[in-house]
Amino acid sequence: VQREYANVLVSRPSPGVALITLNRPKALNALNAAHFQDISDAMKEADEDASVGAIILTGSERAFAAGADIKEMKDKSFAEAYTANFLADWEVITKLKKPVIAAVSGYALGGGLELALQADILLAAPSAQLGQPEVNLGVIPGGGGTQRLAHLIGKSRAMELVLTGRIIGADEAERWGIGRVVREGSVVDEAVKVASDIASKGRIAVNAGKEAGLRFEKRLFHALFSTKDQKEGMAAFAEKRRAEWTHS
Ligand code: HXC
């Protein structure tokens, strides 16, 4: 039985696909502690569910997430933030084994963008508005934004976003290398298609593909020759038939 959460909706829109929808619409999905705990728990639940092959994280039409909850954190002291290691749990997505697709419509700002950037694949609706406006609040991105953006779009563009707080649209984001804009239909429908496709593959190869940094890529590639899925996948190609994955 799937758990229920106060601040996120969970569903299985297609076999092998878990859909997690941020659901604090009145606050444009601003991420307070309770909301983030729900996201984290729902993601872990999906990751541990053997029937799930890929996870989609989405928000509403108006907002993927407008950032960390400013009203909740505004009175924090340095000592409180430092001692409790505030935001230490934010990297949860990067620790999951299953691939995560962020389906972004509307605002993805501050921690909201940082959450989306932690996904393996980012799909954006034409309405998407992305930015790191923290500088306007007297702070900086705290959920990996400065580093992940620099890696994705280069230092100059990353610094422009981080130091000016300018919000960019989906087209500019795509041109810069942040994900893909989905022009026809809904971004969630497209995410379900991509997730279903991923869920139909052998889990071991998907997991390895996600895990591979350049340093490990070739070694993981070699190691996959010890799996039944590799034997089956390559035999199926040679025999012109569909592979029957046993995930072993
Ligand atoms: C708390 C927020 C919020 C946020 C919106 N709301 N964003 N509450 N934290 N990050 C609330 C508003 O206060 C308002 O509540 C309701 O959601 C609707 O928002 P409006 O501002 O009325 O909507 P609109 O005029 O359409 O403007 C949309 C917006 C604006 C441009 C997205 O809300 C905005 O600038 N939000 C803040 C964006 C931001 O600075 N994000 C970075 C946060 S810092 P009421 O009660 O008035 O209806 C951050 C640090 C990350 O993320 C650290 C690492 C994880």
PDB file of C-alpha atoms and ligand atoms in Angstrom, residues 24-28 30-31 62 66-73 87 90 107 109-112 114 132-134 137 139-144 167, ligand 1:
ATOM      1  CA  ARG A  24       1.423  23.173  -1.712  1.00  0.00           C
ATOM      2  CA  PRO A  25      -0.273  25.292  -4.360  1.00  0.00           C
ATOM      3  CA  LYS A  26      -1.106  28.311  -2.183  1.00  0.00           C
ATOM      4  CA  ALA A  27       2.586  28.899  -1.541  1.00  0.00           C
ATOM      5  CA  LEU A  28       3.599  28.083  -5.143  1.00  0.00           C
ATOM      6  CA  ALA A  30       7.613  26.811  -1.580  1.00  0.00           C
ATOM      7  CA  LEU A  31       9.578  24.109   0.196  1.00  0.00           C
ATOM      8  CA  ARG A  62       2.006  27.660 -12.193  1.00  0.00           C
ATOM      9  CA  ALA A  66       9.192  28.828  -5.939  1.00  0.00           C
ATOM     10  CA  GLY A  67      12.147  27.986  -3.710  1.00  0.00           C
ATOM     11  CA  ALA A  68      12.822  27.221  -0.094  1.00  0.00           C
ATOM     12  CA  ASP A  69      10.132  28.679   2.166  1.00  0.00           C
ATOM     13  CA  ILE A  70      11.343  32.211   2.870  1.00  0.00           C
ATOM     14  CA  LYS A  71       8.834  32.809   5.671  1.00  0.00           C
ATOM     15  CA  GLU A  72       9.970  29.687   7.489  1.00  0.00           C
ATOM     16  CA  MET A  73      13.693  30.441   7.311  1.00  0.00           C
ATOM     17  CA  LEU A  87      19.356  21.820   4.094  1.00  0.00           C
ATOM     18  CA  TRP A  90      18.374  18.342   0.128  1.00  0.00           C
ATOM     19  CA  TYR A 107       8.378  28.850 -11.624  1.00  0.00           C
ATOM     20  CA  LEU A 109      13.284  29.288  -8.517  1.00  0.00           C
ATOM     21  CA  GLY A 110      16.015  29.063  -5.912  1.00  0.00           C
ATOM     22  CA  GLY A 111      15.773  25.728  -4.132  1.00  0.00           C
ATOM     23  CA  GLY A 112      13.049  24.766  -6.624  1.00  0.00           C
ATOM     24  CA  GLU A 114      18.152  23.276  -7.419  1.00  0.00           C
ATOM     25  CA  GLN A 132      18.417  31.606  -8.672  1.00  0.00           C
ATOM     26  CA  PRO A 133      16.989  34.795  -7.129  1.00  0.00           C
ATOM     27  CA  GLU A 134      18.612  34.241  -3.717  1.00  0.00           C
ATOM     28  CA  LEU A 137      17.173  37.979  -0.445  1.00  0.00           C
ATOM     29  CA  VAL A 139      21.735  34.932   0.445  1.00  0.00           C
ATOM     30  CA  ILE A 140      23.080  32.535  -2.187  1.00  0.00           C
ATOM     31  CA  PRO A 141      21.889  29.185  -3.568  1.00  0.00           C
ATOM     32  CA  GLY A 142      22.361  26.535  -0.888  1.00  0.00           C
ATOM     33  CA  GLY A 143      21.201  23.379  -2.651  1.00  0.00           C
ATOM     34  CA  GLY A 144      23.972  22.870  -5.178  1.00  0.00           C
ATOM     35  CA  ILE A 167      14.918  34.652 -14.274  1.00  0.00           C
TER      36      ILE A 167
HETATM   37  C1  HXC B   1       7.503  31.383   0.917  1.00  0.00           C
HETATM   38  C2  HXC B   1       6.375  31.927  -0.994  1.00  0.00           C
HETATM   39  C3  HXC B   1       7.537  31.710  -1.761  1.00  0.00           C
HETATM   40  C4  HXC B   1       8.730  31.276  -1.075  1.00  0.00           C
HETATM   41  C5  HXC B   1       5.969  32.317  -3.087  1.00  0.00           C
HETATM   42  N1  HXC B   1       5.434  32.297  -1.849  1.00  0.00           N
HETATM   43  N2  HXC B   1       7.252  31.965  -3.058  1.00  0.00           N
HETATM   44  N3  HXC B   1       6.364  31.762   0.325  1.00  0.00           N
HETATM   45  N4  HXC B   1       8.655  31.135   0.261  1.00  0.00           N
HETATM   46  N5  HXC B   1       9.856  30.982  -1.710  1.00  0.00           N
HETATM   47  C6  HXC B   1       4.056  32.629  -1.469  1.00  0.00           C
HETATM   48  C7  HXC B   1       3.817  34.115  -1.485  1.00  0.00           C
HETATM   49  O1  HXC B   1       4.296  34.694  -0.291  1.00  0.00           O
HETATM   50  C8  HXC B   1       2.314  34.176  -1.594  1.00  0.00           C
HETATM   51  O2  HXC B   1       1.754  33.889  -0.323  1.00  0.00           O
HETATM   52  C9  HXC B   1       2.008  32.988  -2.507  1.00  0.00           C
HETATM   53  O3  HXC B   1       3.131  32.116  -2.420  1.00  0.00           O
HETATM   54  C10 HXC B   1       1.843  33.402  -3.958  1.00  0.00           C
HETATM   55  O4  HXC B   1       2.976  34.144  -4.364  1.00  0.00           O
HETATM   56  P1  HXC B   1       2.906  35.637  -4.980  1.00  0.00           P
HETATM   57  O5  HXC B   1       4.208  36.267  -4.695  1.00  0.00           O
HETATM   58  O6  HXC B   1       1.676  36.324  -4.533  1.00  0.00           O
HETATM   59  O7  HXC B   1       2.757  35.279  -6.532  1.00  0.00           O
HETATM   60  P2  HXC B   1       3.269  36.132  -7.774  1.00  0.00           P
HETATM   61  O8  HXC B   1       3.016  37.595  -7.549  1.00  0.00           O
HETATM   62  O9  HXC B   1       2.691  35.465  -8.962  1.00  0.00           O
HETATM   63  O10 HXC B   1       4.854  35.964  -7.791  1.00  0.00           O
HETATM   64  C11 HXC B   1       5.428  34.706  -8.001  1.00  0.00           C
HETATM   65  C12 HXC B   1       6.938  34.709  -7.647  1.00  0.00           C
HETATM   66  C13 HXC B   1       7.119  35.282  -6.237  1.00  0.00           C
HETATM   67  C14 HXC B   1       7.695  35.580  -8.667  1.00  0.00           C
HETATM   68  C15 HXC B   1       7.432  33.280  -7.768  1.00  0.00           C
HETATM   69  O11 HXC B   1       6.232  34.574  -5.358  1.00  0.00           O
HETATM   70  C16 HXC B   1       8.506  35.167  -5.705  1.00  0.00           C
HETATM   71  O12 HXC B   1       9.377  35.943  -6.069  1.00  0.00           O
HETATM   72  N6  HXC B   1       8.742  34.205  -4.808  1.00  0.00           N
HETATM   73  C17 HXC B   1      10.027  34.036  -4.163  1.00  0.00           C
HETATM   74  C18 HXC B   1      11.008  33.383  -5.093  1.00  0.00           C
HETATM   75  C19 HXC B   1      12.372  33.220  -4.435  1.00  0.00           C
HETATM   76  O13 HXC B   1      13.011  34.210  -4.020  1.00  0.00           O
HETATM   77  N7  HXC B   1      12.859  31.972  -4.296  1.00  0.00           N
HETATM   78  C20 HXC B   1      14.113  31.682  -3.671  1.00  0.00           C
HETATM   79  C21 HXC B   1      13.899  31.418  -2.218  1.00  0.00           C
HETATM   80  S1  HXC B   1      15.437  31.196  -1.338  1.00  0.00           S
HETATM   81  P3  HXC B   1       0.542  34.758   0.262  1.00  0.00           P
HETATM   82  O14 HXC B   1       0.354  34.192   1.637  1.00  0.00           O
HETATM   83  O15 HXC B   1       0.966  36.173   0.225  1.00  0.00           O
HETATM   84  O16 HXC B   1      -0.588  34.444  -0.684  1.00  0.00           O
HETATM   85  C22 HXC B   1      15.865  29.627  -1.699  1.00  0.00           C
HETATM   86  C23 HXC B   1      17.128  29.148  -1.041  1.00  0.00           C
HETATM   87  C24 HXC B   1      17.444  27.764  -1.491  1.00  0.00           C
HETATM   88  O17 HXC B   1      15.226  28.908  -2.388  1.00  0.00           O
HETATM   89  C25 HXC B   1      18.344  27.130  -0.532  1.00  0.00           C
HETATM   90  C26 HXC B   1      18.758  25.747  -0.967  1.00  0.00           C
HETATM   91  C27 HXC B   1      17.754  24.734  -1.010  1.00  0.00           C
END
